[in-house]
């Protein structure tokens, strides 16, 4: 077991473990730590605790010190310098006519490096841009290409639910989201209704997926033949997953049918594969859009920030 604390370097960012040594550190304090990027200023989100050695990336770096008022002032000055660096970089991008969109600028605490985050449709030759930036800032420059989900996480915004975006408010990692989740939750398969601000499937589809899988496992499919507890046989017309009720088209006699609602506990059935039926024009349109969205998801794969950082183009000066 290893004693660690959890530190974040940006809002809703990934939490990294550090060795607190013998320091008395609590949640809410700021600390100065050494990372692969250099000396950094971070916020403690997880207090001292013991975790399994397998969950810790070795070698475990130690906390240098608790942040002092002078360190807090340096961090505030760096934030101001980031705004200035952002404007300068935008001017340089326009000067070199590069097809890239600058998203964010980040100074390391010791000012040993400046990181510029950007998005672009393809590969960008930014060697001349790096030289220009290095001549202006007189320090190491790193340009990092990120994906659309990371862009949205950095910029933030309001979702269709009217609340701040999950990725920019509390999600530290992106989880894989698939079309199957939307189908399982009986949502509209129109891409405009199940996609987030970033244009990808909404992260919140994952939140209730396990619950819906468990509830759906207890229900018949639309089109299944069932027997009711009052002796009628019929075909499932629709199901209400959350209420666990089923509407059944029952045969009252040879010429009369009626739709009745039953609780799933009142039915006997043997689930079978759903029959393919004729589709309306709207369904055909939605399915075409769905196939296009599925193709995009398969092409790009799960949009994970760590993966993008490894694959993103980097340049140093």
CSV table of C-alpha atoms in Angstrom, one decimal, residues 26 28-32 41-44 65-68 72:
chain,number,residue,atom,x,y,z
A,26,UNK,CA,-5.8,18.3,3.6
A,28,UNK,CA,-8.8,22.3,-0.5
A,29,UNK,CA,-5.1,23.3,0.0
A,30,UNK,CA,-2.8,24.2,-2.9
A,31,UNK,CA,0.5,22.4,-3.4
A,32,UNK,CA,3.7,22.7,-5.5
A,41,UNK,CA,0.8,24.4,-9.0
A,42,UNK,CA,-2.1,22.1,-8.1
A,43,UNK,CA,-5.2,21.8,-6.0
A,44,UNK,CA,-5.7,19.0,-3.5
A,65,UNK,CA,5.8,22.0,-0.5
A,66,UNK,CA,2.5,23.6,0.4
A,67,UNK,CA,1.7,26.6,-1.7
A,68,UNK,CA,2.7,29.9,-0.1
A,72,UNK,CA,-0.5,32.1,-5.2
